[in-house]
Amino acid sequence: MVNFAVVGMGFIAKKHIQAIEDADGANLIAVCDTNPDRLAEYEGKVNTYTDLEQMLKEQEGLDVVNICTPSGLHEPLASLVASYGKHIVVEKPMALKDDDSEKIMEAAAKNGVKLSVVHPNRFRPAIRKLREQMDAGKFGKFSHANATVRWNRGQEYYDQAPWRGTKKFDGGVLMNQAIHNLDLLLWFMGPVKSVQAMATTRFRKIETEDLAVSVVEFESGALGVIEAATTIYPKNLEESLAIFGETGSAKISGRNANFIETWDFEGETDEDRESAMKEIEADPFGKPGHQWIIEDMAAAVKEDRDPIVTGLDGHAPIQLINAILESAETGKKVFLSKPAVTK
């Protein structure tokens, strides 16, 4: 068994703990939070700590630390975990700034530890099937893509904790809600060359944006449109990813991008399309994405390989989001640089 600990016992930690409990080859042995009240329900079940470094020093047999704290704290905690030779699973976003995500990658590489970032949407059945089509060359040359998140997050959501909606610890709709969709966009379309964007705070009393629209140019020459909003009334409307190529068009949609809406590929019949749609409708959610991430990290440790979702994968949407925000602030097109860390 690969032994895990979870740091930061807020809402998302419960998903991690459930995933560890359900995952093959994984075992939860410790939890950590600076607030002892959050540790009470785990007393007597696993070891509990209020100090991360104490846990790293004292906890025997610890292999992997899952970081579930507010996003602005990810870098110093991940770098500390790496310095003790422990592998890292870090919640999205990996960090809020490009420099911080690169520091995490550098710390992991320097200390020879594995690093995985929680982008679980890659494992949704519809997304996996779409990836199969792309890997088989069914799209041909890409034309363009659309990534859309039209959701609702009311003021009460941001008022749950003082760090929500702040630039230092949380980020806005792009970093919090749309980042999974942007991860998928980049996973399919490849690196971005430039962005031109607008962003604003329309309704919520927060420091960060609740609405952003941008046009991107991929290094391949394909184009893309990104729309992200938490201003939709009265509830989540849709999350979708549409990809268009010279020999294929597809759109995955629904409130959480779980269903096939469009599925047209050269050489495939109406029966092929209906079969694909029925397959996904029969099981639109599949195994939980967090469980995929945990099982993959456990296997990566045992097999001494890289996780499926790497640090570079986690860095890419952060770099894109910061370029979007820079373009929105300056009114200029922003060109993305190559990440300094290559492994």
Short mmCIF file of C-alpha atoms in Angstrom, two decimals:
data_model
loop_
_atom_site.label_atom_id
_atom_site.label_comp_id
_atom_site.label_asym_id
_atom_site.label_seq_id
_atom_site.Cartn_x
_atom_site.Cartn_y
_atom_site.Cartn_z
CA MET A 1 0.00 0.00 0.00
CA VAL A 2 1.08 3.58 -0.70
CA ASN A 3 0.49 5.76 2.37
CA PHE A 4 -1.16 9.17 1.97
CA ALA A 5 -1.72 12.20 4.19
CA VAL A 6 -4.05 15.14 3.55
CA VAL A 7 -3.17 18.75 4.48
CA GLY A 8 -5.91 21.39 4.74
CA MET A 9 -9.16 19.90 5.99
CA GLY A 10 -11.67 22.09 4.18
CA PHE A 11 -14.42 21.05 1.75
CA ILE A 12 -12.22 19.55 -0.95
CA ALA A 13 -10.27 17.42 1.55
CA LYS A 14 -13.31 15.20 2.01
CA LYS A 15 -13.16 14.31 -1.70
CA HIS A 16 -9.50 13.39 -1.33
CA ILE A 17 -10.13 11.27 1.75
CA GLN A 18 -13.03 9.45 0.08
CA ALA A 19 -10.87 8.88 -3.01
CA ILE A 20 -8.02 7.45 -0.92
CA GLU A 21 -10.44 5.16 0.91
CA ASP A 22 -11.93 3.91 -2.37
CA ALA A 23 -8.69 3.69 -4.37
CA ASP A 24 -6.79 0.50 -5.00
CA GLY A 25 -3.33 0.55 -3.48
CA ALA A 26 -3.83 3.67 -1.33
CA ASN A 27 -4.02 4.09 2.43
CA LEU A 28 -4.75 7.21 4.53
CA ILE A 29 -2.51 7.41 7.59
CA ALA A 30 -2.56 11.11 8.61
CA VAL A 31 -4.37 14.45 8.28
CA CYS A 32 -3.15 17.94 9.08
CA ASP A 33 -4.76 21.33 9.65
CA THR A 34 -3.78 24.38 11.71
CA ASN A 35 -7.34 24.43 13.11
CA PRO A 36 -7.66 21.54 15.59
CA ASP A 37 -11.47 21.66 15.38
CA ARG A 38 -11.25 20.38 11.82
CA LEU A 39 -9.28 17.35 12.99
CA ALA A 40 -11.77 16.22 15.64
CA GLU A 41 -13.71 13.77 13.45
CA TYR A 42 -10.49 11.99 12.46
CA GLU A 43 -9.14 11.47 15.99
CA GLY A 44 -8.70 7.77 16.67
CA LYS A 45 -8.97 6.91 12.97
CA VAL A 46 -5.68 8.30 11.63
CA ASN A 47 -2.85 10.35 13.05
CA THR A 48 -3.68 14.05 13.32
CA TYR A 49 -1.33 17.03 13.23
CA THR A 50 -1.66 20.81 13.47
CA ASP A 51 1.84 21.40 12.06
CA LEU A 52 2.87 20.15 8.62
CA GLU A 53 6.61 20.01 9.32
CA GLN A 54 6.00 18.02 12.49
CA MET A 55 3.98 15.54 10.46
CA LEU A 56 6.71 15.29 7.83
CA LYS A 57 9.34 14.67 10.53
CA GLU A 58 7.39 12.23 12.70
CA GLN A 59 4.98 10.29 10.51
CA GLU A 60 6.54 6.94 9.68
CA GLY A 61 5.84 5.30 6.34
CA LEU A 62 4.41 8.41 4.70
CA ASP A 63 4.73 8.35 0.90
CA VAL A 64 2.41 11.02 -0.54
CA VAL A 65 1.00 14.31 0.77
CA ASN A 66 -2.19 15.74 -0.72
CA ILE A 67 -2.31 19.54 -0.46
CA CYS A 68 -5.87 20.88 -0.12
CA THR A 69 -5.27 24.31 1.42
CA PRO A 70 -6.30 27.66 -0.10
CA SER A 71 -4.56 28.02 -3.45
CA GLY A 72 -2.23 30.83 -2.42
CA LEU A 73 -0.59 28.51 0.12
CA HIS A 74 0.17 25.67 -2.28
CA GLU A 75 3.71 26.67 -3.22
CA PRO A 76 5.34 26.99 0.22
CA LEU A 77 3.64 23.83 1.46
CA ALA A 78 4.44 21.79 -1.65
CA SER A 79 8.06 22.93 -1.57
CA LEU A 80 8.29 21.93 2.09
CA VAL A 81 6.78 18.52 1.38
CA ALA A 82 9.26 17.98 -1.47
CA SER A 83 12.19 18.91 0.77
CA TYR A 84 11.28 15.95 2.99
CA GLY A 85 11.27 13.59 0.02
CA LYS A 86 7.51 13.01 -0.06
CA HIS A 87 5.53 12.77 -3.29
CA ILE A 88 2.88 15.45 -3.90
CA VAL A 89 -0.71 15.58 -5.06
CA VAL A 90 -1.82 19.22 -5.19
CA GLU A 91 -5.36 20.45 -5.72
CA LYS A 92 -6.15 22.76 -8.58
CA PRO A 93 -4.97 25.34 -9.20
CA MET A 94 -1.41 24.19 -8.66
CA ALA A 95 -0.59 27.81 -7.73
CA LEU A 96 -1.90 31.28 -8.52
CA LYS A 97 1.24 32.61 -10.24
CA ASP A 98 3.48 31.18 -12.93
CA ASP A 99 6.58 31.63 -10.75
CA ASP A 100 5.03 29.69 -7.88
CA SER A 101 4.01 26.73 -10.04
CA GLU A 102 7.54 26.64 -11.45
CA LYS A 103 8.94 26.69 -7.90
CA ILE A 104 6.83 23.63 -7.06
CA MET A 105 8.12 21.81 -10.14
CA GLU A 106 11.70 22.78 -9.33
CA ALA A 107 11.34 21.55 -5.74
CA ALA A 108 9.89 18.23 -6.94
CA ALA A 109 12.65 17.75 -9.51
CA LYS A 110 15.43 18.74 -7.07
CA ASN A 111 14.25 16.27 -4.45
CA GLY A 112 13.35 13.47 -6.85
CA VAL A 113 9.67 13.30 -5.90
CA LYS A 114 6.62 12.77 -8.08
CA LEU A 115 4.15 15.60 -8.58
CA SER A 116 0.55 15.33 -9.72
CA VAL A 117 -2.07 18.06 -10.05
CA VAL A 118 -5.78 17.38 -9.58
CA HIS A 119 -7.38 17.82 -12.99
CA PRO A 120 -9.93 15.00 -12.73
CA ASN A 121 -12.13 15.98 -15.67
CA ARG A 122 -9.71 14.25 -18.04
CA PHE A 123 -11.12 10.97 -16.76
CA ARG A 124 -14.80 11.61 -17.51
CA PRO A 125 -16.13 8.98 -19.93
CA ALA A 126 -17.12 11.54 -22.60
CA ILE A 127 -13.75 13.27 -22.42
CA ARG A 128 -11.85 9.98 -22.59
CA LYS A 129 -13.86 8.96 -25.65
CA LEU A 130 -13.18 12.33 -27.26
CA ARG A 131 -9.47 11.88 -26.59
CA GLU A 132 -9.59 8.49 -28.30
CA GLN A 133 -10.97 10.18 -31.41
CA MET A 134 -8.24 12.79 -31.36
CA ASP A 135 -5.46 10.25 -30.81
CA ALA A 136 -6.83 8.26 -33.76
CA GLY A 137 -6.52 11.36 -35.97
CA LYS A 138 -10.26 11.66 -36.52
CA PHE A 139 -10.23 15.48 -36.46
CA GLY A 140 -7.48 15.94 -39.03
CA LYS A 141 -6.01 19.43 -38.85
CA PHE A 142 -7.63 21.55 -36.13
CA SER A 143 -9.60 24.65 -37.06
CA HIS A 144 -10.65 26.03 -33.69
CA ALA A 145 -12.13 25.22 -30.29
CA ASN A 146 -14.52 26.74 -27.77
CA ALA A 147 -14.26 26.34 -23.98
CA THR A 148 -17.33 27.56 -22.12
CA VAL A 149 -18.21 27.67 -18.41
CA ARG A 150 -21.54 29.35 -17.62
CA TRP A 151 -22.09 28.78 -13.93
CA ASN A 152 -23.52 30.48 -10.87
CA ARG A 153 -21.63 31.30 -7.70
CA GLY A 154 -23.68 33.58 -5.48
CA GLN A 155 -22.29 36.02 -2.95
CA GLU A 156 -22.91 33.48 -0.19
CA TYR A 157 -20.37 31.18 -1.84
CA TYR A 158 -17.65 33.83 -1.53
CA ASP A 159 -18.75 34.80 1.97
CA GLN A 160 -18.08 31.29 3.32
CA ALA A 161 -14.45 32.16 4.06
CA PRO A 162 -12.46 35.42 4.01
CA TRP A 163 -9.91 34.05 1.51
CA ARG A 164 -12.51 33.31 -1.19
CA GLY A 165 -12.43 35.66 -4.14
CA THR A 166 -9.12 37.21 -3.11
CA LYS A 167 -6.15 37.66 -5.42
CA LYS A 168 -3.66 36.42 -2.83
CA PHE A 169 -5.30 33.14 -1.86
CA ASP A 170 -8.09 32.20 -4.26
CA GLY A 171 -8.42 33.74 -7.72
CA GLY A 172 -11.57 34.31 -9.75
CA VAL A 173 -13.75 32.38 -12.18
CA LEU A 174 -10.81 31.48 -14.41
CA MET A 175 -8.58 30.08 -11.67
CA ASN A 176 -11.33 28.45 -9.64
CA GLN A 177 -14.19 27.31 -11.84
CA ALA A 178 -12.94 27.36 -15.45
CA ILE A 179 -9.48 25.92 -14.85
CA HIS A 180 -10.62 22.32 -15.37
CA ASN A 181 -12.18 23.27 -18.70
CA LEU A 182 -9.02 25.14 -19.68
CA ASP A 183 -6.95 22.10 -18.77
CA LEU A 184 -9.05 20.08 -21.22
CA LEU A 185 -8.72 22.76 -23.89
CA LEU A 186 -4.93 22.67 -23.61
CA TRP A 187 -4.85 18.86 -23.39
CA PHE A 188 -6.59 18.65 -26.75
CA MET A 189 -5.32 21.72 -28.58
CA GLY A 190 -1.76 22.02 -27.31
CA PRO A 191 0.25 25.07 -26.19
CA VAL A 192 -1.08 28.62 -26.59
CA LYS A 193 0.94 31.21 -28.47
CA SER A 194 -1.04 34.37 -27.62
CA VAL A 195 -4.23 35.67 -26.00
CA GLN A 196 -6.41 38.74 -26.30
CA ALA A 197 -8.92 39.10 -23.49
CA MET A 198 -11.39 41.10 -21.46
CA ALA A 199 -12.37 40.39 -17.85
CA THR A 200 -14.51 42.16 -15.29
CA THR A 201 -16.25 41.86 -11.93
CA ARG A 202 -19.92 42.36 -12.70
CA PHE A 203 -21.96 41.15 -9.73
CA ARG A 204 -19.95 39.66 -6.86
CA LYS A 205 -18.21 41.63 -4.13
CA ILE A 206 -14.78 40.09 -4.69
CA GLU A 207 -11.30 41.24 -5.72
CA THR A 208 -11.17 38.93 -8.71
CA GLU A 209 -13.12 38.53 -11.95
CA ASP A 210 -16.51 36.83 -12.16
CA LEU A 211 -16.62 37.10 -15.98
CA ALA A 212 -13.92 36.70 -18.64
CA VAL A 213 -13.92 36.29 -22.42
CA SER A 214 -10.81 35.73 -24.52
CA VAL A 215 -9.54 34.69 -27.93
CA VAL A 216 -6.48 32.48 -28.07
CA GLU A 217 -4.07 31.50 -30.81
CA PHE A 218 -2.51 28.08 -30.41
CA GLU A 219 1.03 27.33 -31.51
CA SER A 220 -0.49 25.04 -34.15
CA GLY A 221 -2.19 28.05 -35.78
CA ALA A 222 -5.66 26.99 -34.61
CA LEU A 223 -7.80 29.53 -32.76
CA GLY A 224 -9.96 29.29 -29.66
CA VAL A 225 -12.62 31.17 -27.72
CA ILE A 226 -12.91 31.03 -23.94
CA GLU A 227 -15.96 32.22 -22.01
CA ALA A 228 -16.04 31.85 -18.23
CA ALA A 229 -18.68 33.25 -15.89
CA THR A 230 -20.05 32.73 -12.40
CA THR A 231 -22.75 35.34 -13.04
CA ILE A 232 -25.36 33.04 -14.61
CA TYR A 233 -28.83 33.31 -13.05
CA PRO A 234 -30.17 31.38 -11.21
CA LYS A 235 -27.95 28.26 -11.35
CA ASN A 236 -25.27 26.50 -13.38
CA LEU A 237 -26.26 26.46 -17.04
CA GLU A 238 -23.47 24.62 -18.88
CA GLU A 239 -19.88 23.60 -19.20
CA SER A 240 -18.81 22.64 -22.70
CA LEU A 241 -15.82 21.90 -24.88
CA ALA A 242 -16.23 22.06 -28.66
CA ILE A 243 -13.47 21.06 -31.07
CA PHE A 244 -13.55 21.53 -34.84
CA GLY A 245 -11.20 20.02 -37.41
CA GLU A 246 -11.07 19.44 -41.15
CA THR A 247 -12.55 15.94 -40.81
CA GLY A 248 -14.35 16.07 -37.46
CA SER A 249 -16.54 18.14 -35.16
CA ALA A 250 -17.42 17.31 -31.58
CA LYS A 251 -18.95 19.02 -28.59
CA ILE A 252 -19.09 17.71 -25.03
CA SER A 253 -21.64 19.60 -22.94
CA GLY A 254 -24.18 19.51 -20.12
CA ARG A 255 -23.96 21.32 -16.80
CA ASN A 256 -20.61 19.66 -16.16
CA ALA A 257 -19.42 18.57 -19.62
CA ASN A 258 -20.56 14.99 -19.21
CA PHE A 259 -22.55 14.33 -22.40
CA ILE A 260 -21.95 14.19 -26.14
CA GLU A 261 -23.90 16.89 -27.96
CA THR A 262 -22.14 16.82 -31.35
CA TRP A 263 -20.22 13.85 -32.78
CA ASP A 264 -19.48 13.99 -36.51
CA PHE A 265 -16.40 12.40 -38.09
CA GLU A 266 -15.51 11.59 -41.66
CA GLY A 267 -16.15 7.93 -42.44
CA GLU A 268 -18.42 7.35 -39.44
CA THR A 269 -22.15 6.68 -39.73
CA ASP A 270 -25.22 7.89 -37.87
CA GLU A 271 -25.18 4.53 -36.11
CA ASP A 272 -21.62 5.20 -34.91
CA ARG A 273 -22.72 8.55 -33.50
CA GLU A 274 -25.77 7.09 -31.77
CA SER A 275 -23.68 4.27 -30.32
CA ALA A 276 -21.15 6.73 -28.88
CA MET A 277 -23.87 8.90 -27.37
CA LYS A 278 -25.70 5.93 -25.82
CA GLU A 279 -22.47 4.58 -24.35
CA ILE A 280 -21.86 7.85 -22.53
CA GLU A 281 -25.49 8.29 -21.48
CA ALA A 282 -25.33 4.86 -19.83
CA ASP A 283 -22.49 6.02 -17.54
CA PRO A 284 -21.83 9.77 -17.87
CA PHE A 285 -19.79 10.08 -14.67
CA GLY A 286 -17.72 6.92 -14.45
CA LYS A 287 -15.22 6.41 -11.66
CA PRO A 288 -14.71 9.65 -9.69
CA GLY A 289 -11.87 11.74 -11.07
CA HIS A 290 -10.18 12.18 -7.68
CA GLN A 291 -10.05 8.40 -7.34
CA TRP A 292 -8.38 8.19 -10.75
CA ILE A 293 -5.75 10.69 -9.58
CA ILE A 294 -5.07 8.84 -6.31
CA GLU A 295 -4.88 5.41 -7.93
CA ASP A 296 -2.57 6.77 -10.61
CA MET A 297 -0.23 8.34 -8.04
CA ALA A 298 -0.15 5.11 -6.03
CA ALA A 299 0.72 3.18 -9.20
CA ALA A 300 3.30 5.81 -10.24
CA VAL A 301 5.08 5.41 -6.88
CA LYS A 302 5.10 1.62 -7.10
CA GLU A 303 6.12 1.57 -10.78
CA ASP A 304 8.54 4.51 -10.49
CA ARG A 305 6.99 6.48 -13.36
CA ASP A 306 5.54 9.94 -13.85
CA PRO A 307 1.86 10.47 -12.94
CA ILE A 308 -0.59 10.90 -15.81
CA VAL A 309 -1.30 14.53 -14.84
CA THR A 310 2.11 16.11 -14.25
CA GLY A 311 3.38 19.38 -12.85
CA LEU A 312 3.77 20.75 -16.37
CA ASP A 313 0.11 19.90 -17.01
CA GLY A 314 -0.82 21.83 -13.88
CA HIS A 315 1.39 24.77 -14.85
CA ALA A 316 -0.08 25.22 -18.36
CA PRO A 317 -3.56 26.53 -17.40
CA ILE A 318 -2.06 28.81 -14.74
CA GLN A 319 0.20 30.36 -17.34
CA LEU A 320 -2.76 30.78 -19.71
CA ILE A 321 -4.99 32.32 -17.03
CA ASN A 322 -2.36 34.84 -15.97
CA ALA A 323 -1.85 35.80 -19.61
CA ILE A 324 -5.61 36.30 -19.98
CA LEU A 325 -5.69 38.52 -16.89
CA GLU A 326 -2.68 40.49 -18.09
CA SER A 327 -4.31 41.04 -21.47
CA ALA A 328 -7.55 42.13 -19.82
CA GLU A 329 -5.69 44.60 -17.61
CA THR A 330 -3.48 46.09 -20.34
CA GLY A 331 -5.86 45.82 -23.29
CA LYS A 332 -3.04 44.25 -25.31
CA LYS A 333 -2.34 40.89 -26.86
CA VAL A 334 -0.09 38.82 -24.60
CA PHE A 335 2.38 36.24 -25.88
CA LEU A 336 3.09 33.26 -23.67
CA SER A 337 6.64 32.23 -22.83
CA LYS A 338 7.94 28.70 -22.47
CA PRO A 339 8.01 27.41 -18.88
CA ALA A 340 11.47 27.51 -17.34
CA VAL A 341 11.09 23.98 -15.94
CA THR A 342 10.99 21.20 -18.53
CA LYS A 343 10.70 18.15 -16.27
#
